[in-house]
C-alpha atoms as an extended CHARMM CRD file, in Angstrom:
* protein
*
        40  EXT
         1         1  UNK       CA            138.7660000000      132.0690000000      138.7500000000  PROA      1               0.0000000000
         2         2  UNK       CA            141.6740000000      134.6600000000      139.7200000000  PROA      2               0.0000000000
         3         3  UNK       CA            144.1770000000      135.2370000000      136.6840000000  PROA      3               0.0000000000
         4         4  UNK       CA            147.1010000000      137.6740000000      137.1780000000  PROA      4               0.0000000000
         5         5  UNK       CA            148.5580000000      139.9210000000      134.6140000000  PROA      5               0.0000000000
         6         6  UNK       CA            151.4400000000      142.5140000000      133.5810000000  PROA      6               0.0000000000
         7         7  UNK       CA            150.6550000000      146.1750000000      132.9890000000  PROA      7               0.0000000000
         8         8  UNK       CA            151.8070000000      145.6430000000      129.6850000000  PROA      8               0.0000000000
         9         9  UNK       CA            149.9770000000      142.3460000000      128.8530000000  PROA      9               0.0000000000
        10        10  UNK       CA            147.0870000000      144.4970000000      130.6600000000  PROA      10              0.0000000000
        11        11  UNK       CA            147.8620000000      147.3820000000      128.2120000000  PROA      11              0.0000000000
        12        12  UNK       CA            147.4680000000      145.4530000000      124.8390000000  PROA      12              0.0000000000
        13        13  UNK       CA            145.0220000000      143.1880000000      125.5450000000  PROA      13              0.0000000000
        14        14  UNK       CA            142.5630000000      145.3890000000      127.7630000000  PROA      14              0.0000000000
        15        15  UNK       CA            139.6910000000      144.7050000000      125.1490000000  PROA      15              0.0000000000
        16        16  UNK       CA            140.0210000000      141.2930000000      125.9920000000  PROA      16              0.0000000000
        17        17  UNK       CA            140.6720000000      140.7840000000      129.7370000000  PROA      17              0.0000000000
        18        18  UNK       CA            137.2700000000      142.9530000000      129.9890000000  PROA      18              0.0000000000
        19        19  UNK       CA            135.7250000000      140.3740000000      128.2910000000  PROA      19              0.0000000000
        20        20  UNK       CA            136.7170000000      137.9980000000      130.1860000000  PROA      20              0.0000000000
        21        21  UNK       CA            135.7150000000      139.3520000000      133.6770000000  PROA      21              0.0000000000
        22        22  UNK       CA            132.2190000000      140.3810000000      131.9150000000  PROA      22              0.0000000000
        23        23  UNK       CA            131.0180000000      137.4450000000      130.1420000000  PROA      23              0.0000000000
        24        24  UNK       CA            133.3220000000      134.6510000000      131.5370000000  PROA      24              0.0000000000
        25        25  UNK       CA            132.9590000000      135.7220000000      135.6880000000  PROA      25              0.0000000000
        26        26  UNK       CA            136.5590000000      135.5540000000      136.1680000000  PROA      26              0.0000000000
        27        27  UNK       CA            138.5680000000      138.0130000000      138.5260000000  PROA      27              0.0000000000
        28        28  UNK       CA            141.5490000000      139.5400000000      136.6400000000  PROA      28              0.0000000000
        29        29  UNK       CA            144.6130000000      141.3390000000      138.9340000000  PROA      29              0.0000000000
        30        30  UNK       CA            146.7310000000      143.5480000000      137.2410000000  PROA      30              0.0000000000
        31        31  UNK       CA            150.4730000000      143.6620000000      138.4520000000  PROA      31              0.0000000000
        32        32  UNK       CA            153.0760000000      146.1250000000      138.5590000000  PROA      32              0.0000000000
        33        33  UNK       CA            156.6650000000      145.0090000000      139.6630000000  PROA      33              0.0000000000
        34        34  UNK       CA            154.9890000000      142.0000000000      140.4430000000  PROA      34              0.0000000000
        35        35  UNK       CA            152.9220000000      143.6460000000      142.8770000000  PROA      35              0.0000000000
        36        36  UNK       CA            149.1870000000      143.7350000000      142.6030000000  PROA      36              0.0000000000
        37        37  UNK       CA            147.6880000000      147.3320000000      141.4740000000  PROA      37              0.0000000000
        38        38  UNK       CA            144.6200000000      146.8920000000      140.2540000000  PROA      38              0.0000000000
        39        39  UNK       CA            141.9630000000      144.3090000000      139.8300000000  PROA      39              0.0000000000
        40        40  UNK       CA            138.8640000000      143.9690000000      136.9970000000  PROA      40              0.0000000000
């Protein structure tokens, strides 16, 4: 599963989105101006 995110949100809850993509398998994309920047 893909799940998009904020820099901000991304900033505050980094802990937990690299849980997510570690234990869960999910694909997280990190946005900036609503453009994609990053992905974990």
């Amino acid at each position: 599963m893909v799940g998009t995110v904020n820099v901000a949100t991304a900033r505050s809850n980094l802990s937990e989105l690299m849980n997510r993509v570690a234990y869960g398998n999910e694909i997280i994309v990190i946005e900036s101006r609503g453009k994609p920047k990053a992905a974990l």
